CSV table of C-alpha atoms (C1' of nucleotides) in Angstrom, one decimal:
chain,number,residue,atom,x,y,z
A,670,MET,CA,136.5,98.0,145.8
A,671,THR,CA,139.2,96.4,147.9
A,672,PRO,CA,138.7,92.6,148.5
A,673,PRO,CA,137.0,91.7,151.8
A,674,VAL,CA,139.7,91.5,154.5
A,675,ASN,CA,139.3,90.1,157.9
A,676,THR,CA,141.4,92.1,160.4
A,677,SER,CA,140.7,90.4,163.7
A,678,GLY,CA,142.7,87.7,165.3
A,679,SER,CA,146.1,86.3,164.7
A,680,THR,CA,147.4,85.4,161.3
A,681,LYS,CA,146.8,81.7,161.8
A,682,GLU,CA,143.2,82.3,162.9
A,683,ARG,CA,142.5,84.6,160.1
A,684,ILE,CA,143.8,82.0,157.6
A,685,LEU,CA,141.7,79.2,159.2
A,686,ALA,CA,138.5,81.3,159.1
A,687,ALA,CA,139.0,82.4,155.5
A,688,ALA,CA,139.9,78.8,154.5
A,689,GLU,CA,136.6,77.5,155.9
A,690,VAL,CA,134.6,80.0,153.9
A,691,LEU,CA,136.5,79.5,150.7
A,692,PHE,CA,136.7,75.7,150.9
A,693,ALA,CA,133.0,75.6,151.3
A,694,GLN,CA,132.4,77.9,148.4
A,695,ARG,CA,134.8,76.6,145.9
A,696,GLY,CA,136.2,73.3,147.2
A,697,PHE,CA,139.7,72.3,148.2
A,698,ASP,CA,141.2,72.5,144.8
A,699,GLY,CA,139.0,75.4,143.6
A,700,ALA,CA,140.1,77.7,146.4
A,701,SER,CA,143.6,79.0,145.6
A,702,LEU,CA,146.1,80.2,148.2
A,703,ARG,CA,146.1,83.6,146.6
A,704,GLN,CA,142.3,84.0,147.0
A,705,LEU,CA,142.6,82.6,150.5
A,706,THR,CA,145.4,84.8,151.8
A,707,SER,CA,143.9,87.8,150.0
A,708,SER,CA,140.5,87.4,151.7
A,709,ALA,CA,142.3,86.8,155.0
A,710,GLY,CA,144.4,89.9,154.6
A,711,VAL,CA,147.7,88.1,155.0
A,712,ASN,CA,150.7,87.5,152.8
A,713,LEU,CA,150.7,84.6,150.4
A,714,ALA,CA,153.6,82.9,152.0
A,715,ALA,CA,151.9,82.9,155.4
A,716,VAL,CA,150.1,79.6,154.8
A,717,ASN,CA,153.3,77.7,154.1
A,718,TYR,CA,155.0,79.4,157.0
A,719,HIS,CA,152.3,78.6,159.6
A,720,PHE,CA,150.9,75.4,158.3
A,721,GLY,CA,153.7,73.9,156.1
A,722,SER,CA,151.5,73.2,153.1
A,723,LYS,CA,148.0,73.6,151.8
A,724,GLU,CA,147.2,70.0,152.5
A,725,LYS,CA,148.1,70.5,156.2
A,726,LEU,CA,145.9,73.6,156.3
A,727,VAL,CA,143.0,71.5,155.1
A,728,GLU,CA,143.6,69.0,157.9
A,729,GLN,CA,143.7,71.8,160.5
A,730,VAL,CA,140.4,73.2,159.2
A,731,PHE,CA,138.8,69.8,159.8
A,732,ARG,CA,140.4,69.1,163.1
A,733,ARG,CA,139.3,72.4,164.6
A,734,ARG,CA,135.6,71.8,164.0
A,735,LEU,CA,135.4,68.0,164.2
A,736,ASP,CA,137.2,67.8,167.6
A,737,ALA,CA,134.5,70.0,169.1
A,738,LEU,CA,131.6,68.4,167.2
A,739,ASN,CA,132.4,64.9,168.2
A,740,ALA,CA,133.3,65.7,171.7
A,741,ARG,CA,129.8,67.1,172.1
A,742,ARG,CA,128.3,64.1,170.4
A,743,LEU,CA,130.0,61.7,172.7
A,744,THR,CA,129.1,63.8,175.8
A,745,ALA,CA,125.4,63.7,174.7
A,746,LEU,CA,125.6,60.0,174.0
A,747,ALA,CA,127.3,59.1,177.3
A,748,LYS,CA,124.3,60.6,179.2
A,749,ILE,CA,121.9,58.1,177.6
A,750,ALA,CA,123.9,55.1,176.4
A,751,GLY,CA,122.9,51.9,178.1
A,752,VAL,CA,120.1,53.6,180.1
A,753,GLU,CA,117.0,51.4,180.1
A,754,ASN,CA,114.4,53.9,179.0
A,755,THR,CA,116.5,55.5,176.3
A,756,THR,CA,114.7,55.8,172.9
A,757,LEU,CA,115.9,55.9,169.4
A,758,GLU,CA,114.9,59.5,169.2
A,759,ASP,CA,117.3,60.2,172.1
A,760,VAL,CA,120.3,58.6,170.4
A,761,LEU,CA,119.5,60.3,167.1
A,762,ALA,CA,119.2,63.7,168.8
A,763,ALA,CA,122.6,63.1,170.4
A,764,TYR,CA,124.1,62.6,167.0
A,765,ILE,CA,122.2,65.3,165.1
A,766,ARG,CA,121.7,68.2,167.4
A,767,PRO,CA,125.4,69.0,168.0
A,768,ALA,CA,125.9,69.2,164.3
A,769,LEU,CA,122.9,71.6,163.9
A,770,ASP,CA,124.2,73.6,166.9
A,771,LEU,CA,127.5,73.9,165.2
A,772,SER,CA,125.8,75.3,162.1
A,773,HIS,CA,124.4,78.1,164.3
A,774,ASP,CA,127.1,80.5,163.4
A,775,ASP,CA,127.7,81.1,159.8
A,776,SER,CA,131.1,79.7,159.5
A,777,GLY,CA,130.0,76.5,161.3
A,778,ALA,CA,127.2,76.1,158.7
A,779,LEU,CA,129.8,76.5,156.0
A,780,PHE,CA,131.9,73.8,157.6
A,781,MET,CA,129.1,71.3,157.2
A,782,ARG,CA,129.3,71.9,153.5
A,783,VAL,CA,133.0,71.4,153.6
A,784,LEU,CA,132.5,68.1,155.3
A,785,ALA,CA,129.8,67.0,152.9
A,786,ARG,CA,132.1,68.0,150.0
A,787,ALA,CA,134.9,65.9,151.5
A,788,PHE,CA,132.6,62.9,151.5
A,789,ALA,CA,131.7,63.5,147.9
A,790,GLU,CA,135.2,64.0,146.7
A,791,HIS,CA,136.0,60.4,147.7
A,792,ASP,CA,139.5,61.6,148.6
A,793,ASP,CA,141.1,58.5,150.1
A,794,THR,CA,143.6,60.5,152.1
A,795,LEU,CA,140.9,62.5,153.7
A,796,ARG,CA,138.6,59.5,154.3
A,797,GLN,CA,141.4,57.7,156.0
A,798,PHE,CA,142.0,60.8,158.2
A,799,LEU,CA,138.3,60.9,159.2
A,800,SER,CA,138.2,57.2,159.8
A,801,GLU,CA,141.3,57.2,161.9
A,802,ASN,CA,140.5,60.2,164.0
A,803,TYR,CA,136.7,60.0,164.4
A,804,GLY,CA,135.7,56.4,163.5
A,805,HIS,CA,135.3,55.5,167.2
A,806,VAL,CA,132.4,58.0,167.4
A,807,MET,CA,130.4,56.3,164.7
A,808,ARG,CA,131.2,52.9,166.3
A,809,GLN,CA,129.8,54.0,169.7
A,810,PHE,CA,126.6,55.2,168.1
A,811,THR,CA,126.3,52.0,166.1
A,812,THR,CA,126.6,50.0,169.3
A,813,GLU,CA,123.8,51.9,170.9
A,814,PHE,CA,121.6,51.6,167.8
A,815,ALA,CA,122.2,47.8,167.9
A,816,ARG,CA,121.0,47.7,171.5
A,817,LEU,CA,117.8,49.6,170.7
A,818,LEU,CA,117.1,47.6,167.5
A,819,PRO,CA,117.8,44.0,168.5
A,820,GLN,CA,115.4,42.7,165.9
A,821,LEU,CA,117.7,43.8,163.1
A,822,SER,CA,120.5,41.7,161.7
A,823,LYS,CA,123.9,43.3,161.6
A,824,PRO,CA,123.9,43.8,157.8
A,825,GLU,CA,120.3,45.2,158.0
A,826,LEU,CA,121.3,47.6,160.7
A,827,TYR,CA,124.4,48.8,158.8
A,828,TRP,CA,122.3,49.3,155.7
A,829,ARG,CA,119.9,51.5,157.5
A,830,ILE,CA,122.5,53.5,159.3
A,831,ASP,CA,124.2,54.1,156.0
A,832,LEU,CA,121.0,55.4,154.5
A,833,VAL,CA,120.3,57.7,157.5
A,834,THR,CA,123.9,59.0,157.1
A,835,GLY,CA,123.1,60.0,153.5
A,836,ALA,CA,119.9,61.8,154.5
A,837,LEU,CA,121.7,63.6,157.3
A,838,THR,CA,124.6,64.7,155.2
A,839,HIS,CA,122.3,65.9,152.5
A,840,ALA,CA,120.1,67.9,154.9
A,841,MET,CA,122.9,69.4,157.0
A,842,SER,CA,124.9,70.5,154.1
A,843,GLY,CA,122.1,72.4,152.6
A,844,PHE,CA,122.1,70.4,149.4
A,845,GLY,CA,118.5,70.0,148.9
A,846,MET,CA,115.7,72.2,147.7
A,847,ILE,CA,114.6,73.1,151.2
A,848,GLN,CA,115.9,76.6,152.0
A,849,ARG,CA,115.1,78.7,155.0
A,850,LYS,CA,112.3,81.2,154.3
A,851,SER,CA,113.1,84.8,155.1
A,852,ASP,CA,110.2,85.0,157.5
A,853,VAL,CA,111.5,82.0,159.6
A,854,SER,CA,114.2,82.7,162.1
A,855,GLU,CA,117.5,80.8,161.9
A,856,HIS,CA,116.7,79.1,165.3
A,857,THR,CA,113.2,78.0,164.2
A,858,HIS,CA,114.5,76.6,160.9
A,859,ARG,CA,117.2,74.6,162.7
A,860,GLU,CA,114.6,73.2,165.1
A,861,GLN,CA,112.4,72.2,162.2
A,862,THR,CA,115.3,70.6,160.4
A,863,ALA,CA,116.2,68.6,163.5
A,864,GLN,CA,112.6,67.4,164.0
A,865,HIS,CA,112.2,66.3,160.4
A,866,LEU,CA,115.5,64.5,160.4
A,867,ILE,CA,114.8,62.7,163.6
A,868,GLY,CA,111.3,61.6,162.7
A,869,PHE,CA,112.5,60.5,159.3
A,870,ALA,CA,115.4,58.6,160.7
A,871,VAL,CA,113.4,56.9,163.4
A,872,ALA,CA,111.0,55.6,160.8
A,873,GLY,CA,113.7,54.5,158.4
A,874,LEU,CA,115.7,52.7,161.1
A,875,SER,CA,112.8,50.9,162.9
A,876,HIS,CA,110.4,50.0,160.2
A,877,PRO,CA,109.5,46.2,160.1
B,1023,MET,CA,154.3,50.6,130.8
B,1024,THR,CA,152.2,52.6,128.4
B,1025,PRO,CA,149.2,54.3,129.8
B,1026,PRO,CA,145.8,52.5,129.4
B,1027,VAL,CA,144.4,53.3,126.0
B,1028,ASN,CA,140.9,52.7,124.7
B,1029,THR,CA,141.1,51.8,121.0
B,1030,SER,CA,137.4,51.1,120.2
B,1031,GLY,CA,134.8,53.6,118.8
B,1032,SER,CA,135.1,57.0,117.3
B,1033,THR,CA,137.2,59.8,118.8
B,1034,LYS,CA,134.2,61.5,120.4
B,1035,GLU,CA,133.0,58.2,121.9
B,1036,ARG,CA,136.4,57.4,123.3
B,1037,ILE,CA,136.7,60.9,124.9
B,1038,LEU,CA,133.2,60.6,126.5
B,1039,ALA,CA,134.0,57.1,127.9
B,1040,ALA,CA,137.3,58.2,129.3
B,1041,ALA,CA,135.8,61.4,130.7
B,1042,GLU,CA,133.2,59.5,132.6
B,1043,VAL,CA,135.8,57.4,134.3
B,1044,LEU,CA,138.2,60.2,135.1
B,1045,PHE,CA,135.6,62.6,136.3
B,1046,ALA,CA,134.3,60.0,138.7
B,1047,GLN,CA,137.7,59.2,139.9
B,1048,ARG,CA,139.2,62.7,140.3
B,1049,GLY,CA,136.4,65.2,139.9
B,1050,PHE,CA,135.8,67.8,137.1
B,1051,ASP,CA,138.7,70.0,138.1
B,1052,GLY,CA,141.0,67.2,139.2
B,1053,ALA,CA,140.9,65.4,135.9
B,1054,SER,CA,143.0,67.2,133.4
B,1055,LEU,CA,142.6,67.1,129.6
B,1056,ARG,CA,146.0,65.7,129.3
B,1057,GLN,CA,145.2,62.7,131.5
B,1058,LEU,CA,141.8,62.4,129.8
B,1059,THR,CA,143.0,62.4,126.2
B,1060,SER,CA,146.0,60.2,127.1
B,1061,SER,CA,143.8,57.5,128.6
B,1062,ALA,CA,141.4,57.8,125.6
B,1063,GLY,CA,144.2,57.4,123.2
B,1064,VAL,CA,143.5,60.6,121.3
B,1065,ASN,CA,145.3,63.9,120.8
B,1066,LEU,CA,145.1,66.6,123.4
B,1067,ALA,CA,143.5,69.1,121.0
B,1068,ALA,CA,140.7,66.6,120.2
B,1069,VAL,CA,138.5,67.7,123.1
B,1070,ASN,CA,138.4,71.3,122.0
B,1071,TYR,CA,138.0,70.3,118.4
B,1072,HIS,CA,135.0,68.0,119.0
B,1073,PHE,CA,133.4,69.6,122.1
B,1074,GLY,CA,134.5,73.2,122.0
B,1075,SER,CA,135.7,73.3,125.6
B,1076,LYS,CA,136.2,71.2,128.7
B,1077,GLU,CA,133.0,72.6,130.2
B,1078,LYS,CA,130.9,71.6,127.2
B,1079,LEU,CA,132.4,68.1,127.4
B,1080,VAL,CA,131.2,67.9,131.0
B,1081,GLU,CA,127.7,68.9,129.8
B,1082,GLN,CA,127.8,66.2,127.2
B,1083,VAL,CA,128.8,63.5,129.7
B,1084,PHE,CA,125.8,64.4,131.8
B,1085,ARG,CA,123.4,64.6,128.9
B,1086,ARG,CA,124.3,61.2,127.4
B,1087,ARG,CA,123.4,59.4,130.6
B,1088,LEU,CA,120.7,61.5,132.1
B,1089,ASP,CA,118.5,61.5,128.9
B,1090,ALA,CA,118.4,57.7,129.0
B,1091,LEU,CA,118.0,57.5,132.7
B,1092,ASN,CA,115.1,60.0,133.0
B,1093,ALA,CA,113.3,58.6,129.9
B,1094,ARG,CA,113.2,55.2,131.5
B,1095,ARG,CA,112.0,56.8,134.8
B,1096,LEU,CA,109.2,58.6,133.1
B,1097,THR,CA,108.2,55.5,131.1
B,1098,ALA,CA,108.0,53.5,134.3
B,1099,LEU,CA,106.1,56.2,136.1
B,1100,ALA,CA,103.6,56.6,133.2
B,1101,LYS,CA,102.5,53.0,133.6
B,1102,ILE,CA,101.4,53.5,137.2
B,1103,ALA,CA,100.7,57.2,137.7
B,1104,GLY,CA,97.1,57.9,138.6
B,1105,VAL,CA,96.2,54.3,138.7
B,1106,GLU,CA,94.0,53.5,141.7
B,1107,ASN,CA,95.8,50.6,143.3
B,1108,THR,CA,99.3,52.0,142.8
B,1109,THR,CA,101.4,51.9,145.9
B,1110,LEU,CA,104.3,54.0,147.3
B,1111,GLU,CA,106.6,51.1,146.6
B,1112,ASP,CA,105.6,51.2,142.9
B,1113,VAL,CA,106.5,54.9,142.5
B,1114,LEU,CA,109.7,54.5,144.4
B,1115,ALA,CA,110.6,51.5,142.3
B,1116,ALA,CA,110.0,53.6,139.1
B,1117,TYR,CA,112.4,56.1,140.4
B,1118,ILE,CA,115.1,53.9,141.8
B,1119,ARG,CA,115.3,50.9,139.6
B,1120,PRO,CA,116.3,52.7,136.3
B,1121,ALA,CA,119.2,54.3,138.2
B,1122,LEU,CA,120.3,50.9,139.6
B,1123,ASP,CA,120.0,49.3,136.2
B,1124,LEU,CA,122.1,52.1,134.8
B,1125,SER,CA,124.8,51.2,137.3
B,1126,HIS,CA,124.8,47.7,136.0
B,1127,ASP,CA,127.7,48.3,133.6
B,1128,ASP,CA,130.8,49.7,135.2
B,1129,SER,CA,130.8,53.1,133.5
B,1130,GLY,CA,127.2,53.6,134.5
B,1131,ALA,CA,128.1,53.0,138.1
B,1132,LEU,CA,130.9,55.5,137.7
B,1133,PHE,CA,128.4,58.0,136.3
B,1134,MET,CA,126.3,57.9,139.5
B,1135,ARG,CA,129.4,59.0,141.4
B,1136,VAL,CA,129.9,61.8,138.9
B,1137,LEU,CA,126.3,62.9,139.5
B,1138,ALA,CA,126.6,62.8,143.3
B,1139,ARG,CA,129.8,64.8,143.0
B,1140,ALA,CA,128.1,67.4,140.9
B,1141,PHE,CA,125.5,67.8,143.6
B,1142,ALA,CA,128.2,68.1,146.2
B,1143,GLU,CA,130.2,70.7,144.3
B,1144,HIS,CA,127.3,73.1,144.5
B,1145,ASP,CA,128.2,74.3,141.1
B,1146,ASP,CA,125.5,76.8,140.2
B,1147,THR,CA,126.0,76.4,136.5
B,1148,LEU,CA,125.6,72.7,136.7
B,1149,ARG,CA,122.7,72.8,139.1
B,1150,GLN,CA,120.9,75.2,136.8
B,1151,PHE,CA,121.5,72.9,133.8
B,1152,LEU,CA,120.1,69.9,135.8
B,1153,SER,CA,117.1,71.9,136.9
B,1154,GLU,CA,116.3,73.2,133.4
B,1155,ASN,CA,116.7,69.9,131.6
B,1156,TYR,CA,115.4,67.4,134.1
B,1157,GLY,CA,113.4,69.3,136.7
B,1158,HIS,CA,110.2,68.1,135.1
B,1159,VAL,CA,111.0,64.5,136.0
B,1160,MET,CA,111.2,65.3,139.7
B,1161,ARG,CA,108.0,67.4,139.4
B,1162,GLN,CA,106.0,64.5,138.0
B,1163,PHE,CA,107.2,62.1,140.7
B,1164,THR,CA,106.4,64.7,143.4
B,1165,THR,CA,102.8,65.0,142.0
B,1166,GLU,CA,102.4,61.2,142.3
B,1167,PHE,CA,103.8,61.2,145.8
B,1168,ALA,CA,101.4,63.9,146.8
B,1169,ARG,CA,98.5,61.8,145.5
B,1170,LEU,CA,99.5,58.8,147.5
B,1171,LEU,CA,100.3,60.8,150.7
B,1172,PRO,CA,97.4,63.1,151.0
B,1173,GLN,CA,97.7,63.4,154.7
B,1174,LEU,CA,101.0,65.3,154.4
B,1175,SER,CA,101.2,69.0,154.0
B,1176,LYS,CA,103.2,70.3,151.1
B,1177,PRO,CA,106.1,71.5,153.2
B,1178,GLU,CA,106.1,68.2,155.0
B,1179,LEU,CA,106.1,66.2,151.8
B,1180,TYR,CA,108.9,68.3,150.3
B,1181,TRP,CA,111.0,67.7,153.4
B,1182,ARG,CA,110.6,64.0,153.2
B,1183,ILE,CA,111.3,63.8,149.5
B,1184,ASP,CA,114.4,65.8,150.1
B,1185,LEU,CA,115.6,63.4,152.7
B,1186,VAL,CA,114.9,60.4,150.5
B,1187,THR,CA,116.9,62.1,147.8
B,1188,GLY,CA,119.8,62.3,150.1
B,1189,ALA,CA,119.6,58.7,151.0
B,1190,LEU,CA,119.3,57.6,147.4
B,1191,THR,CA,122.2,59.7,146.2
B,1192,HIS,CA,124.3,58.4,149.1
B,1193,ALA,CA,123.5,54.8,148.4
B,1194,MET,CA,123.7,54.9,144.6
B,1195,SER,CA,127.0,56.7,144.5
B,1196,GLY,CA,128.7,54.1,146.7
B,1197,PHE,CA,129.6,56.6,149.3
B,1198,GLY,CA,128.8,54.6,152.3
B,1199,MET,CA,130.4,51.8,154.1
B,1200,ILE,CA,128.3,49.1,152.4
B,1201,GLN,CA,130.3,47.4,149.8
B,1202,ARG,CA,129.5,44.5,147.6
B,1203,LYS,CA,131.0,41.3,149.1
B,1204,SER,CA,133.0,39.2,146.6
B,1205,ASP,CA,130.7,36.2,147.2
B,1206,VAL,CA,127.6,38.2,146.1
B,1207,SER,CA,126.9,38.7,142.5
B,1208,GLU,CA,126.5,42.1,141.0
B,1209,HIS,CA,122.9,41.4,140.2
B,1210,THR,CA,122.1,40.2,143.7
B,1211,HIS,CA,123.8,43.2,145.3
B,1212,ARG,CA,121.8,45.6,143.1
B,1213,GLU,CA,118.6,43.9,144.1
B,1214,GLN,CA,119.4,44.1,147.8
B,1215,THR,CA,120.2,47.7,147.4
B,1216,ALA,CA,116.9,48.4,145.7
B,1217,GLN,CA,115.0,46.6,148.4
B,1218,HIS,CA,116.7,48.3,151.2
B,1219,LEU,CA,116.3,51.7,149.6
B,1220,ILE,CA,112.6,51.2,148.8
B,1221,GLY,CA,111.8,49.9,152.3
B,1222,PHE,CA,113.7,52.7,153.9
B,1223,ALA,CA,112.1,55.3,151.7
B,1224,VAL,CA,108.6,54.0,152.2
B,1225,ALA,CA,109.0,54.2,156.0
B,1226,GLY,CA,110.5,57.6,155.9
B,1227,LEU,CA,107.9,59.0,153.5
B,1228,SER,CA,104.8,57.6,155.2
B,1229,HIS,CA,105.5,57.6,158.9
B,1230,PRO,CA,102.8,59.4,160.9
C,74,DG,C1',146.1,63.9,89.2
C,75,DG,C1',144.1,68.1,91.8
C,76,DC,C1',141.2,69.8,95.1
C,77,DC,C1',138.7,70.1,99.4
C,78,DA,C1',136.4,69.3,103.9
C,79,DG,C1',137.2,66.7,108.0
C,80,DT,C1',140.3,65.3,111.3
C,81,DT,C1',144.7,64.6,113.8
C,82,DC,C1',149.0,66.1,115.3
C,83,DA,C1',153.2,68.4,117.9
C,84,DA,C1',154.2,72.6,119.6
C,85,DA,C1',153.4,76.6,121.7
C,86,DC,C1',150.6,80.3,124.4
C,87,DG,C1',149.3,82.8,128.4
C,88,DA,C1',147.4,82.1,132.9
C,89,DT,C1',147.4,80.2,137.3
C,90,DC,C1',148.8,77.0,140.7
C,91,DG,C1',151.6,75.7,145.4
C,92,DT,C1',155.9,76.6,147.0
C,93,DT,C1',160.5,78.8,148.0
C,94,DT,C1',163.6,82.5,148.6
C,95,DG,C1',166.0,86.2,150.9
C,96,DA,C1',165.6,90.7,152.4
C,97,DG,C1',163.2,93.6,155.7
C,98,DC,C1',160.8,94.5,160.0
C,99,DA,C1',159.5,94.1,164.9
C,100,DT,C1',160.3,92.9,169.6
C,101,DA,C1',162.9,91.0,173.5
C,102,DC,C1',167.2,89.9,175.9
C,103,DG,C1',172.2,90.2,177.0
D,1264,DC,C1',173.9,99.3,172.0
D,1265,DG,C1',174.1,94.7,169.4
D,1266,DT,C1',172.0,90.7,168.1
D,1267,DA,C1',169.0,86.9,168.0
D,1268,DT,C1',164.2,85.4,167.0
D,1269,DG,C1',159.7,85.3,165.0
D,1270,DC,C1',157.2,87.0,161.5
D,1271,DT,C1',155.9,89.5,157.1
D,1272,DC,C1',156.7,90.9,152.6
D,1273,DA,C1',157.5,91.2,147.3
D,1274,DA,C1',159.3,88.5,144.0
D,1275,DA,C1',160.4,84.7,141.7
D,1276,DC,C1',160.5,79.4,140.7
D,1277,DG,C1',159.0,75.3,138.1
D,1278,DA,C1',155.0,72.8,137.1
D,1279,DT,C1',150.6,72.2,135.1
D,1280,DC,C1',146.4,73.9,133.4
D,1281,DG,C1',142.8,74.8,129.2
D,1282,DT,C1',143.2,76.6,124.8
D,1283,DT,C1',145.0,77.9,120.2
D,1284,DT,C1',147.8,77.4,116.1
D,1285,DG,C1',149.3,75.9,111.7
D,1286,DA,C1',150.9,72.2,109.3
D,1287,DA,C1',150.2,67.2,108.1
D,1288,DC,C1',147.3,63.7,106.9
D,1289,DT,C1',142.8,61.3,105.4
D,1290,DG,C1',139.2,60.0,102.3
D,1291,DG,C1',135.9,61.0,98.7
D,1292,DC,C1',134.7,63.6,94.3
D,1293,DC,C1',135.4,66.1,89.9
DNA sequence: GGCCAGTTCAAACGATCGTTTGAGCATACG
DNA sequence: CGTATGCTCAAACGATCGTTTGAACTGGCC
């Protein structure tokens, strides 16, 4: 009967965990601080005390996941960038697999939906934040794509990367009709997703 | 100094037009009825009088555009479905071009963003409405894709269509970094978008 | 004119939002 | 012990939300 309450970790951590869940479920505006603090088992005023405002809480939710995600992406890319026998599949795997690994635990999977939602909401403040803090990641990957696809003009390459981004966002956020069957393990499903994504993206990027 | 006011058409039409703009700009929750009625130049109570509630207004905004869009998609598909020498490009064109034509006028382009936002918001009510009213359209296209791609298993085909959908939604809603240059006409830009989308989708759907 | 259905209007309603307040509690340090 | 610091709490603040109300206005019809 009592609302679900998370009782582990510090107040700040409980708020961040509950925020990730509720933002994914109801959006940034849709999730109220009263729902959030109630599900986190903390006082209403705790958000403003620890984070200053709801908007700064949103920023922290993003920062916590994206820092780890993009660090792993860049690490994976650094191992293969510029190497002679690197393939398109390798670069795409460096981009996709950290995101799918992140979605291994439940709250990480929810975060991918938060991220996709942020894209969809066209919030200029948030887009600027993403561009400022993580734009260099996309730029490094684009450079590597350009090296492996020298036959494509710059506009052509940008177009194709843009379309791949759409497919990735769509698949990773669980938008589509494809849902994990109950007889397929989470790990298997993730591996299938990665392979479909990479095969699809390679074809879309490199077609004549 | 006065807020922008639309003074043409009936009250209902003014509300629908203003709603499409504001929903695209600020989302369904973000756009308030006071902003909406003010920008439409009608009284605040007019929405509840003519539509019953804000939620029913949202439904009408969708219905008005989607009925026309999907009718044109099915008309285009009927001309080529089952025909022997029909290509994948033809089917994709029947799906994509009506959407791009719709986005010819400004409010139509805004509607594509409304649609993409609805997808992203994971609103179950809205998704059920879309599935109930327009699911048959996607089903007919899927049948035709299956005929033209007999080498693909059903799960494989569904995966690829899902990824194509993601790319289409992304491109048509203007999410991405690709923006129309000022020295490119609207018509030219739309044609380029269609060609990039179709080429990309053909490669993604039919790769070995 | 008198009446009536359709529409518009200003004003208010109750609910919910993010944020602030000030008292109360715990722990650590002199 | 006294007190300072970090944190939590219930309560309230003002603003804004979707919706409802009842009167005022509109045109056509007898």
